[in-house]
Short mmCIF file of C-alpha atoms and ligand atoms in Angstrom, two decimals:
data_model
loop_
_atom_site.label_atom_id
_atom_site.label_comp_id
_atom_site.label_asym_id
_atom_site.label_seq_id
_atom_site.Cartn_x
_atom_site.Cartn_y
_atom_site.Cartn_z
CA MET A 1 -60.60 31.33 65.93
CA SER A 2 -58.19 32.52 63.27
CA GLU A 3 -56.64 29.93 60.98
CA PRO A 4 -52.94 29.19 61.58
CA PHE A 5 -50.78 31.10 59.18
CA GLU A 6 -49.73 29.07 56.15
CA PRO A 7 -47.16 30.98 54.12
CA VAL A 8 -47.47 31.08 50.35
CA ILE A 9 -44.11 30.76 48.67
CA ILE A 10 -43.61 31.10 44.93
CA GLY A 11 -40.77 28.91 43.70
CA PHE A 12 -39.04 29.48 40.39
CA THR A 13 -37.27 26.45 39.01
CA CYS A 14 -35.15 25.94 35.92
CA ASN A 15 -36.10 23.24 33.47
CA TRP A 16 -32.80 21.40 33.53
CA CYS A 17 -31.74 21.09 37.13
CA SER A 18 -33.90 22.38 39.94
CA TYR A 19 -37.24 21.43 38.33
CA ARG A 20 -35.84 17.91 37.90
CA ALA A 21 -34.70 18.02 41.49
CA ALA A 22 -38.25 18.82 42.59
CA ASP A 23 -39.51 16.09 40.29
CA LEU A 24 -37.03 13.62 41.76
CA ALA A 25 -38.16 14.54 45.22
CA GLY A 26 -41.68 13.68 44.13
CA THR A 27 -40.89 10.34 42.44
CA SER A 28 -38.72 9.27 45.34
CA ARG A 29 -41.54 10.18 47.74
CA VAL A 30 -39.55 12.74 49.68
CA LYS A 31 -42.03 14.98 51.41
CA TYR A 32 -41.90 18.77 51.24
CA PRO A 33 -44.49 21.25 52.42
CA PRO A 34 -47.32 22.16 50.01
CA ASN A 35 -46.78 25.89 50.76
CA ILE A 36 -44.54 26.25 47.72
CA ARG A 37 -46.01 26.83 44.27
CA LEU A 38 -43.44 25.94 41.70
CA ILE A 39 -43.18 27.75 38.38
CA ARG A 40 -40.89 26.26 35.75
CA LEU A 41 -38.71 28.50 33.65
CA MET A 42 -36.28 27.28 31.04
CA CYS A 43 -33.42 28.69 33.01
CA SER A 44 -32.97 30.73 36.19
CA GLY A 45 -31.56 33.39 33.84
CA ARG A 46 -35.10 33.89 32.55
CA LEU A 47 -36.09 35.23 35.91
CA ASP A 48 -36.93 38.86 35.49
CA PRO A 49 -36.75 40.33 39.02
CA THR A 50 -40.07 41.98 38.16
CA PHE A 51 -41.57 38.49 38.63
CA VAL A 52 -40.37 38.47 42.23
CA LEU A 53 -41.90 41.90 42.94
CA LYS A 54 -45.15 40.84 41.28
CA ALA A 55 -45.30 37.73 43.44
CA LEU A 56 -44.64 39.73 46.63
CA ALA A 57 -46.99 42.57 45.73
CA GLY A 58 -49.60 40.03 44.63
CA GLY A 59 -49.82 38.20 47.94
CA ALA A 60 -46.88 35.80 48.23
CA ASP A 61 -45.09 35.71 51.59
CA GLY A 62 -41.80 34.65 50.05
CA VAL A 63 -40.07 33.72 46.80
CA LEU A 64 -37.60 30.91 46.27
CA ILE A 65 -35.34 31.17 43.22
CA THR A 66 -33.60 27.99 42.18
CA GLY A 67 -31.32 26.98 39.35
CA CYS A 68 -28.42 24.79 38.36
CA HIS A 69 -25.18 25.12 40.31
CA PRO A 70 -22.82 27.83 39.02
CA GLY A 71 -20.93 26.44 36.09
CA GLU A 72 -23.66 23.90 35.28
CA CYS A 73 -26.27 26.12 33.64
CA HIS A 74 -27.46 24.60 30.37
CA TYR A 75 -27.19 28.06 28.86
CA LEU A 76 -23.60 28.39 30.10
CA GLU A 77 -23.41 31.73 31.91
CA GLN A 78 -26.97 32.57 32.78
CA ASN A 79 -27.05 31.53 36.41
CA TYR A 80 -24.13 33.83 37.11
CA LYS A 81 -26.49 36.56 35.95
CA THR A 82 -29.13 35.12 38.28
CA LEU A 83 -26.73 35.38 41.18
CA ARG A 84 -25.90 39.00 40.37
CA ARG A 85 -29.54 39.89 39.97
CA PHE A 86 -30.44 38.18 43.17
CA THR A 87 -27.71 39.95 45.10
CA LEU A 88 -28.87 43.37 43.89
CA LEU A 89 -32.48 42.40 44.39
CA ARG A 90 -32.00 41.36 47.97
CA ARG A 91 -30.29 44.66 48.76
CA THR A 92 -33.08 46.61 47.07
CA LEU A 93 -35.78 44.65 48.89
CA ALA A 94 -34.06 45.29 52.22
CA GLN A 95 -34.55 49.02 51.63
CA PHE A 96 -38.26 48.28 51.19
CA GLY A 97 -38.31 46.57 54.61
CA ILE A 98 -38.52 43.00 53.18
CA GLU A 99 -36.52 40.53 55.26
CA PRO A 100 -33.78 38.53 53.50
CA GLU A 101 -35.40 35.23 54.57
CA ARG A 102 -38.33 35.96 52.28
CA VAL A 103 -36.40 35.88 49.04
CA ARG A 104 -33.81 33.13 48.72
CA LEU A 105 -31.62 31.61 46.08
CA VAL A 106 -30.86 27.86 46.16
CA TRP A 107 -28.82 25.89 43.63
CA ALA A 108 -29.99 22.33 43.09
CA SER A 109 -28.78 19.82 40.53
CA ALA A 110 -31.13 17.23 39.05
CA ALA A 111 -29.84 14.72 41.57
CA GLU A 112 -30.49 16.88 44.65
CA GLY A 113 -34.18 16.18 45.15
CA ALA A 114 -33.78 15.44 48.83
CA ARG A 115 -31.64 18.54 49.45
CA LEU A 116 -34.12 20.78 47.62
CA ALA A 117 -36.95 19.37 49.75
CA VAL A 118 -34.97 20.21 52.89
CA GLU A 119 -34.30 23.73 51.68
CA ILE A 120 -37.97 24.25 50.87
CA GLY A 121 -38.95 23.00 54.32
CA LYS A 122 -36.46 25.31 55.97
CA MET A 123 -37.65 28.31 54.03
CA VAL A 124 -41.30 27.64 54.77
CA GLU A 125 -40.57 27.53 58.48
CA GLU A 126 -38.51 30.72 58.38
CA VAL A 127 -41.23 32.61 56.53
CA ARG A 128 -43.87 31.14 58.85
CA ALA A 129 -41.94 32.57 61.78
CA LEU A 130 -41.81 35.98 60.11
CA GLY A 131 -45.55 36.03 59.53
CA PRO A 132 -47.62 37.25 56.58
CA LEU A 133 -46.17 39.83 54.21
CA ASN A 134 -49.52 41.22 53.05
CA TRP A 135 -48.05 43.80 50.69
CA GLN A 136 -51.38 45.16 49.43
CA GLY A 137 -52.08 45.93 53.06
CA VAL A 138 -48.78 47.84 53.24
CA ILE A 139 -49.84 49.91 50.25
CA ALA A 140 -53.44 50.45 51.35
CA ASP A 141 -52.96 51.12 55.04
CA ASP A 142 -50.57 53.99 54.62
CA GLY A 143 -51.47 55.76 57.82
CA ASP A 144 -53.06 58.71 56.05
CA PRO A 145 -56.62 59.73 56.88
CA PRO A 146 -58.99 59.75 53.93
CA ILE A 147 -59.12 63.28 52.55
CA ALA A 148 -62.91 63.53 53.04
CA ILE A 149 -62.44 62.94 56.77
CA TYR A 150 -59.58 65.35 57.07
CA HIS A 151 -61.39 68.17 55.24
CA PRO A 152 -65.05 67.62 56.09
CA GLN A 153 -65.77 71.26 55.32
CA SER A 154 -64.67 70.98 51.70
CA GLU A 155 -67.80 70.25 49.74
CA TRP A 156 -65.86 69.72 46.52
CA VAL A 157 -63.76 67.06 48.19
CA GLN A 158 -66.89 65.36 49.53
CA GLY A 159 -68.40 65.58 46.10
CA VAL A 160 -65.48 63.98 44.26
CA ALA A 161 -64.29 61.52 46.85
CA ALA A 162 -65.12 58.05 45.74
CA MET B 1 -66.62 84.70 31.89
CA ASN B 2 -66.46 83.02 28.54
CA ALA B 3 -66.93 86.37 26.84
CA ASN B 4 -63.82 86.27 24.65
CA GLY B 5 -64.44 82.67 23.68
CA LYS B 6 -60.82 81.63 24.28
CA PRO B 7 -60.09 78.21 25.78
CA LYS B 8 -59.10 78.36 29.44
CA LEU B 9 -55.69 77.21 30.62
CA ALA B 10 -54.58 76.35 34.16
CA MET B 11 -51.29 75.15 35.57
CA TYR B 12 -51.00 74.17 39.19
CA TRP B 13 -48.15 72.76 41.30
CA ALA B 14 -48.66 70.16 43.98
CA SER B 15 -45.47 68.83 45.64
CA ALA B 16 -43.04 70.22 43.09
CA CYS B 17 -39.85 72.19 42.71
CA GLY B 18 -41.02 74.74 40.14
CA GLY B 19 -38.85 73.31 37.38
CA CYS B 20 -41.90 72.29 35.39
CA GLU B 21 -43.12 75.91 35.30
CA ILE B 22 -39.69 77.09 34.26
CA SER B 23 -39.60 74.51 31.48
CA THR B 24 -43.05 75.64 30.34
CA LEU B 25 -41.89 79.27 30.18
CA ASN B 26 -38.79 78.03 28.34
CA ILE B 27 -40.85 77.31 25.26
CA GLY B 28 -39.55 80.77 24.38
CA GLU B 29 -41.47 83.04 22.06
CA HIS B 30 -44.17 80.38 21.74
CA ILE B 31 -45.40 81.58 25.09
CA LEU B 32 -46.84 84.57 23.23
CA THR B 33 -48.91 82.19 21.15
CA VAL B 34 -50.07 80.40 24.32
CA ASP B 35 -51.07 83.78 25.70
CA ALA B 36 -52.88 84.71 22.49
CA VAL B 37 -54.74 81.44 22.26
CA PHE B 38 -55.62 80.79 25.88
CA ASP B 39 -57.17 82.69 28.65
CA LEU B 40 -55.41 81.98 31.96
CA ALA B 41 -57.82 80.59 34.51
CA PHE B 42 -55.39 79.64 37.25
CA PHE B 43 -51.58 79.70 37.28
CA PRO B 44 -50.29 80.62 40.72
CA CYS B 45 -46.63 80.61 39.64
CA ILE B 46 -47.00 83.48 37.19
CA ALA B 47 -50.31 85.21 37.91
CA ASP B 48 -52.32 86.18 40.93
CA PHE B 49 -55.22 83.78 41.31
CA LYS B 50 -56.91 82.60 44.48
CA VAL B 51 -58.50 79.27 45.22
CA LYS B 52 -61.82 81.05 45.54
CA ASP B 53 -61.55 82.04 41.86
CA VAL B 54 -61.45 78.35 40.97
CA LEU B 55 -64.29 77.58 43.36
CA GLY B 56 -66.38 80.09 41.50
CA TYR B 57 -65.91 78.45 38.09
CA PRO B 58 -68.59 76.09 36.86
CA ASP B 59 -67.52 72.42 36.59
CA GLY B 60 -65.54 71.72 33.43
CA TYR B 61 -64.81 75.42 32.96
CA ILE B 62 -61.05 74.97 32.44
CA ASP B 63 -60.29 73.44 29.03
CA LEU B 64 -56.70 72.38 29.73
CA CYS B 65 -55.24 71.94 33.21
CA LEU B 66 -51.58 70.98 33.60
CA ILE B 67 -50.72 69.62 37.03
CA ASN B 68 -47.16 69.13 38.10
CA GLY B 69 -45.96 67.83 41.43
CA ALA B 70 -46.67 64.71 43.47
CA ILE B 71 -49.39 64.30 46.09
CA ARG B 72 -47.55 64.75 49.35
CA ASN B 73 -50.10 66.36 51.66
CA SER B 74 -53.82 66.92 52.05
CA GLU B 75 -53.67 70.32 50.38
CA ASN B 76 -52.22 68.79 47.23
CA GLU B 77 -54.98 66.24 47.16
CA GLU B 78 -57.68 68.79 47.87
CA MET B 79 -56.47 71.08 45.07
CA VAL B 80 -56.13 68.36 42.44
CA ARG B 81 -59.61 67.05 43.22
CA LEU B 82 -60.96 70.55 42.86
CA LEU B 83 -59.12 71.12 39.58
CA ARG B 84 -60.18 67.75 38.24
CA ARG B 85 -63.76 68.78 38.79
CA LYS B 86 -63.29 72.14 37.12
CA SER B 87 -61.29 70.86 34.11
CA LYS B 88 -62.18 69.14 30.86
CA LEU B 89 -58.61 67.85 30.23
CA LEU B 90 -56.29 67.16 33.09
CA VAL B 91 -52.66 66.45 32.33
CA ALA B 92 -50.10 64.84 34.67
CA PHE B 93 -47.25 67.14 33.80
CA GLY B 94 -43.75 66.03 34.63
CA SER B 95 -42.30 63.14 36.56
CA CYS B 96 -43.71 64.03 40.03
CA ALA B 97 -47.32 64.01 38.84
CA TYR B 98 -46.62 61.06 36.53
CA GLU B 99 -44.78 58.68 38.90
CA GLY B 100 -43.84 60.39 42.14
CA CYS B 101 -40.31 61.52 41.24
CA ILE B 102 -37.97 62.80 43.97
CA PRO B 103 -40.70 63.50 46.56
CA ALA B 104 -41.76 59.83 46.42
CA LEU B 105 -38.29 58.66 47.38
CA SER B 106 -39.45 59.38 50.93
CA ASN B 107 -41.78 56.35 50.49
CA LEU B 108 -38.66 54.42 51.49
CA THR B 109 -39.00 55.84 54.94
CA THR B 110 -41.77 57.06 57.26
CA ARG B 111 -43.61 60.34 57.73
CA ASP B 112 -42.02 60.67 61.15
CA ALA B 113 -38.49 60.13 59.86
CA THR B 114 -39.06 62.67 57.09
CA LEU B 115 -40.31 65.30 59.53
CA ARG B 116 -37.46 64.49 61.93
CA ALA B 117 -34.91 64.98 59.20
CA ALA B 118 -36.49 68.24 58.03
CA TYR B 119 -37.17 69.82 61.45
CA LEU B 120 -34.86 68.22 64.02
CA ASP B 121 -31.91 66.16 62.84
CA ASN B 122 -30.48 68.13 59.97
CA PRO B 123 -27.19 69.76 61.06
CA SER B 124 -28.24 73.16 59.75
CA ILE B 125 -31.41 73.24 61.84
CA ASP B 126 -31.83 75.46 64.90
CA ASN B 127 -34.98 74.24 66.60
CA PRO B 128 -34.24 74.10 70.35
CA ALA B 129 -37.87 73.64 71.34
CA GLY B 130 -38.17 70.72 68.88
CA THR B 131 -41.21 72.26 67.24
CA LEU B 132 -42.83 70.05 64.59
CA PRO B 133 -45.65 71.14 62.28
CA GLN B 134 -49.04 70.23 63.73
CA PRO B 135 -52.13 69.81 61.57
CA HIS B 136 -54.18 71.70 64.21
CA THR B 137 -53.06 74.40 66.61
CA ALA B 138 -55.35 76.09 69.10
CA VAL B 139 -54.77 79.84 69.45
CA PRO B 140 -56.99 82.37 71.24
CA GLU B 141 -58.56 83.37 67.95
CA GLY B 142 -59.53 79.77 67.12
CA ASP B 143 -58.14 76.64 65.49
CA LEU B 144 -55.34 77.03 62.99
CA GLU B 145 -55.06 74.35 60.41
CA ILE B 146 -52.22 73.44 58.05
CA PRO B 147 -52.23 70.60 55.52
CA PHE B 148 -51.77 67.07 56.76
CA PHE B 149 -48.37 65.59 55.80
CA TYR B 150 -48.89 62.21 54.16
CA HIS B 151 -47.01 59.02 54.99
CA THR B 152 -47.08 57.85 51.36
CA VAL B 153 -46.41 60.13 48.39
CA LYS B 154 -48.74 59.36 45.47
CA SER B 155 -48.76 60.10 41.80
CA LEU B 156 -51.57 62.20 40.35
CA ASP B 157 -53.28 59.18 38.72
CA GLN B 158 -53.47 57.48 42.09
CA VAL B 159 -55.71 60.26 43.32
CA VAL B 160 -57.74 61.56 40.38
CA ASP B 161 -58.57 60.52 36.81
CA VAL B 162 -55.84 61.71 34.41
CA ASP B 163 -56.37 62.33 30.70
CA TYR B 164 -52.79 62.62 29.49
CA THR B 165 -49.30 62.34 30.87
CA ILE B 166 -46.19 64.27 29.88
CA PRO B 167 -43.07 62.69 31.37
CA GLY B 168 -39.79 64.31 32.31
CA CYS B 169 -38.09 66.11 35.16
CA PRO B 170 -38.82 68.58 33.82
CA PRO B 171 -40.43 67.84 30.44
CA GLU B 172 -38.31 69.29 27.67
CA PRO B 173 -39.66 72.61 26.29
CA HIS B 174 -39.78 71.41 22.65
CA GLN B 175 -41.88 68.48 23.82
CA ILE B 176 -44.20 70.75 25.80
CA TRP B 177 -44.69 72.98 22.82
CA ALA B 178 -45.41 70.01 20.54
CA VAL B 179 -48.11 68.81 22.91
CA LEU B 180 -49.61 72.27 23.34
CA GLN B 181 -49.86 72.63 19.56
CA VAL B 182 -51.86 69.41 19.29
CA VAL B 183 -54.21 70.48 22.02
CA VAL B 184 -54.56 73.98 20.66
CA ALA B 185 -55.38 72.62 17.20
CA ALA B 186 -58.02 70.37 18.76
CA LEU B 187 -59.58 73.14 20.79
CA THR B 188 -59.58 75.88 18.19
CA GLN B 189 -59.65 74.18 14.78
CA GLY B 190 -61.57 71.02 15.58
CA GLY B 191 -58.48 68.80 15.29
CA SER B 192 -58.73 65.45 17.03
CA LEU B 193 -57.34 64.89 20.50
CA PRO B 194 -55.05 61.95 21.20
CA PRO B 195 -56.77 58.96 22.82
CA LYS B 196 -57.26 59.30 26.56
CA GLY B 197 -54.60 57.90 28.83
CA VAL B 198 -51.62 58.17 26.48
CA LEU B 199 -48.15 59.44 27.19
CA LEU B 200 -47.47 62.64 25.26
CA GLY B 201 -44.21 64.46 24.53
CA ALA B 202 -41.94 61.43 24.65
CA GLY B 203 -40.21 59.00 22.33
CA SER B 204 -40.89 55.29 22.16
CA VAL B 205 -37.41 53.78 22.50
CA ALA B 206 -34.71 53.74 25.19
CA VAL B 207 -32.61 56.86 25.94
CA CYS B 208 -29.56 54.85 24.69
CA GLU B 209 -30.98 54.93 21.19
CA GLU B 210 -30.85 58.70 21.05
CA CYS B 211 -27.55 58.93 22.88
CA ALA B 212 -24.54 59.73 20.69
CA LEU B 213 -21.94 58.22 23.00
CA ALA B 214 -19.94 55.34 21.53
CA LYS B 215 -21.14 51.93 22.74
CA HIS B 216 -19.39 48.59 22.88
CA GLU B 217 -19.84 45.23 24.57
CA LYS B 218 -20.29 46.03 28.25
CA ALA B 219 -18.44 44.31 31.08
CA VAL B 220 -17.96 46.32 34.24
CA ALA B 221 -16.03 45.09 37.26
CA ARG B 222 -17.35 47.74 39.61
CA PHE B 223 -19.39 50.95 39.66
CA TYR B 224 -18.37 54.46 40.62
CA ARG B 225 -20.33 57.40 41.94
CA PRO B 226 -20.27 60.46 39.70
CA TYR B 227 -17.73 62.36 41.81
CA GLN B 228 -15.30 59.47 41.95
CA ILE B 229 -14.11 59.44 38.36
CA ARG B 230 -13.91 61.84 35.47
CA PRO B 231 -15.56 60.07 32.58
CA GLU B 232 -13.80 59.89 29.27
CA PRO B 233 -15.74 62.05 26.80
CA GLY B 234 -17.57 60.37 23.95
CA LEU B 235 -17.75 56.94 25.54
CA CYS B 236 -20.80 55.22 27.02
CA LEU B 237 -20.93 55.98 30.74
CA LEU B 238 -22.16 52.53 31.76
CA GLU B 239 -19.03 51.03 30.14
CA GLN B 240 -16.99 53.36 32.34
CA GLY B 241 -18.73 52.15 35.49
CA LEU B 242 -21.08 55.14 35.94
CA ILE B 243 -24.68 54.16 36.47
CA CYS B 244 -26.76 55.46 33.56
CA MET B 245 -30.43 54.63 33.50
CA GLY B 246 -30.55 54.96 29.69
CA PRO B 247 -31.29 51.28 28.99
CA ALA B 248 -34.38 51.35 31.26
CA THR B 249 -35.66 54.87 30.45
CA LEU B 250 -37.98 56.20 27.76
CA SER B 251 -36.47 58.55 25.21
CA GLY B 252 -37.71 62.00 24.35
CA CYS B 253 -35.20 64.20 26.14
CA GLY B 254 -32.50 63.91 23.51
CA ALA B 255 -30.15 62.11 25.95
CA LEU B 256 -29.06 65.45 27.36
CA CYS B 257 -27.44 64.25 30.59
CA PRO B 258 -25.11 61.56 29.22
CA GLN B 259 -23.78 64.11 26.66
CA VAL B 260 -22.36 66.13 29.54
CA GLY B 261 -20.94 63.19 31.45
CA MET B 262 -23.85 62.62 33.85
CA GLY B 263 -25.57 59.24 33.60
CA CYS B 264 -29.25 59.32 32.78
CA ARG B 265 -31.20 59.60 36.00
CA GLY B 266 -34.30 57.93 34.54
CA CYS B 267 -36.71 60.87 34.61
CA TYR B 268 -38.77 59.99 31.50
CA GLY B 269 -39.89 56.81 33.24
CA PRO B 270 -40.08 53.22 32.09
CA LEU B 271 -40.21 51.93 28.51
CA PRO B 272 -43.55 50.75 27.06
CA GLY B 273 -44.31 47.30 28.38
CA ALA B 274 -41.99 47.56 31.41
CA GLU B 275 -44.05 47.40 34.56
CA ASP B 276 -41.32 48.45 36.94
CA GLN B 277 -38.50 50.72 35.85
CA GLY B 278 -36.35 49.87 38.84
CA MET B 279 -36.33 46.15 38.12
CA ARG B 280 -35.58 46.76 34.44
CA MET B 281 -32.55 48.76 35.48
CA LEU B 282 -31.49 46.23 38.08
CA THR B 283 -31.55 43.56 35.38
CA ALA B 284 -29.46 45.69 33.05
CA ILE B 285 -26.87 46.33 35.72
CA ALA B 286 -26.69 42.69 36.71
CA SER B 287 -26.15 41.76 33.10
CA ILE B 288 -23.09 43.94 32.60
CA LEU B 289 -21.50 43.34 36.01
CA ASP B 290 -18.46 41.33 35.08
CA VAL B 291 -18.25 38.85 37.93
CA SER B 292 -18.41 35.19 36.85
CA GLY B 293 -16.73 31.99 37.69
CA ARG B 294 -15.90 28.62 36.28
CA PRO B 295 -17.38 25.17 36.82
CA GLY B 296 -16.12 23.83 40.12
CA ASP B 297 -15.43 27.22 41.68
CA ASN B 298 -16.27 27.54 45.35
CA GLU B 299 -19.82 28.87 45.51
CA LEU B 300 -19.20 30.94 48.64
CA ASP B 301 -16.20 32.62 47.06
CA LEU B 302 -18.32 33.45 44.06
CA GLU B 303 -21.04 34.97 46.28
CA ARG B 304 -18.48 37.02 48.09
CA LYS B 305 -17.11 38.40 44.81
CA VAL B 306 -20.61 39.37 43.68
CA GLU B 307 -21.34 41.00 47.07
CA ALA B 308 -18.14 43.05 46.79
CA ALA B 309 -19.14 44.25 43.34
CA ALA B 310 -22.66 45.02 44.56
CA ASP B 311 -21.16 47.09 47.39
CA THR B 312 -20.10 49.64 44.78
CA ILE B 313 -23.78 50.41 44.07
CA VAL B 314 -24.75 52.60 46.96
CA ASP B 315 -28.50 52.93 47.60
CA PRO B 316 -29.84 50.62 44.86
CA ALA B 317 -33.53 51.35 45.61
CA GLY B 318 -32.95 55.11 45.53
CA THR B 319 -30.96 54.82 42.32
CA PHE B 320 -33.19 52.45 40.35
CA TYR B 321 -36.42 54.08 41.54
CA ARG B 322 -35.22 57.66 41.66
CA PHE B 323 -38.23 58.87 39.65
CA SER B 324 -40.66 56.00 39.61
CA MET B 325 -41.19 55.06 43.24
CA ALA B 326 -44.90 55.85 43.36
CA HIS B 327 -45.50 53.82 40.20
CA SER B 328 -43.28 50.91 41.25
CA LEU B 329 -44.85 47.52 42.02
CA LEU B 330 -44.04 47.90 45.73
CA ARG B 331 -44.82 51.64 45.93
CA ARG B 332 -43.46 52.19 49.43
CA ALA B 333 -41.35 50.53 52.10
CA ARG B 334 -42.98 48.45 54.78
CA THR B 335 -42.75 50.22 58.09
CA ASP B 336 -44.90 48.14 60.42
CA GLY B 337 -42.45 47.44 63.15
CA VAL B 338 -39.59 46.67 60.80
CA GLU B 339 -38.59 50.30 60.37
CA ALA B 340 -35.51 49.85 62.47
CA ALA B 341 -34.47 47.03 60.18
CA VAL B 342 -34.71 49.18 57.06
CA PRO B 343 -31.06 49.79 56.30
CA GLN B 344 -29.95 53.28 55.50
CA PRO B 345 -27.86 53.56 52.36
CA ALA B 346 -24.27 52.71 53.11
CA VAL B 347 -21.99 55.53 54.22
CA TRP B 348 -20.77 57.74 51.39
CA SER B 349 -17.54 56.29 50.24
S1 FES C 1 -30.52 26.02 32.91
FE1 FES C 1 -30.61 25.77 35.05
S2 FES C 1 -29.93 27.73 35.64
FE2 FES C 1 -29.71 27.90 33.53
#
């Protein structure tokens, strides 16, 4: 029997708010699903969107971006940049066929441990319902026959094909 | 065949537009030097060669083989595998061979949709029987075969081993000539070849650094498409709301496009160290988009303002990955059952 699908979600947190929210959730024994792997950045503004693509291409089923509420970033303006990046990123990913539920942005202050836990739980369930992303499979199974099968008569293709 | 002792040169096009050949011939009078130094072994664009000529060469017979064009169908793949085997040095020449370029934009859609657009749906098409190209067709004389049209366009290095890469759509003639001189010196006077795998014929900084337009602090409320405004001469195009890929694109072209009012399209590819040109550009655009708020602002209102500004960037994936789709981290769109959900770029506004 196949194992039930457990989504892998990469979560980016900022040092000053959302990481502390996750920490608070832990110390106050609020449960959230273990599907999320948190990575701490100093600020959500540090999030190069390349990280999100690397996570997705590398096997993650979803990415959660978190940071301080707008206006509360410890580096003043950076989470406005995060919001603008995220907005453009989501539109770009939609063109690649990646559902909006898979990449989300959530603001969480250091006091919002319980809320962050709820948001994580919601996201895990949404991604679970969508199923695995398996991006390397998307790249590998491109629907094209291997050249050596398509041109069996070409000895030079046979000879060079790996 | 080696009677005259000259090194052998080949240039072949896979899925290409022919611009790379034109750019090569645009090296001007230097073409006479190329002709004097090299023996042409295969160059279908300018001389009559047949595939069987190449088949007849011993392996490694061609000293320098320039390949332009992306790998779009089985014939492209077959030919580059053959030429790889027959060549000592194989160069990915131009953006298509390097990173997919315009042909690879169709990785955002499916093989079927591409064929439909080309043979059925386009308003200028007259195809009442709805005929589509078939890889095999049975006729009384036997089985006719045409190349198999791929679902995913690939760069040259995703199919065969590549020795050097020359970026650009097309590469600039002075850069081509500079590279040829290095190779010629190595082949004829025992000069040393550059290390395998390097990018040749390009700069090492961003296009902005070789662009003469005046630059200031950037804060842009919205973007425009090139036909919507007439840019003020002499001033950075990004600052005027025209998307210019300069900040995310490798130099080497001399910033030609911005000088004539057209934002850099990104054809020299990503800067060293950038894994994904599209995401570098997305970050740059997000940084200069001038939509912010104040502490206590309604978060939904803020989101709506950002969405409205983002609406002015039509087709972000096609813009940020115009040349680098095959080399991007995602490489192609997912089409397993979600094809219908892949949004088409918003209507031209
Ligand atoms: S410090 Fe939290 S978003 Fe900048």
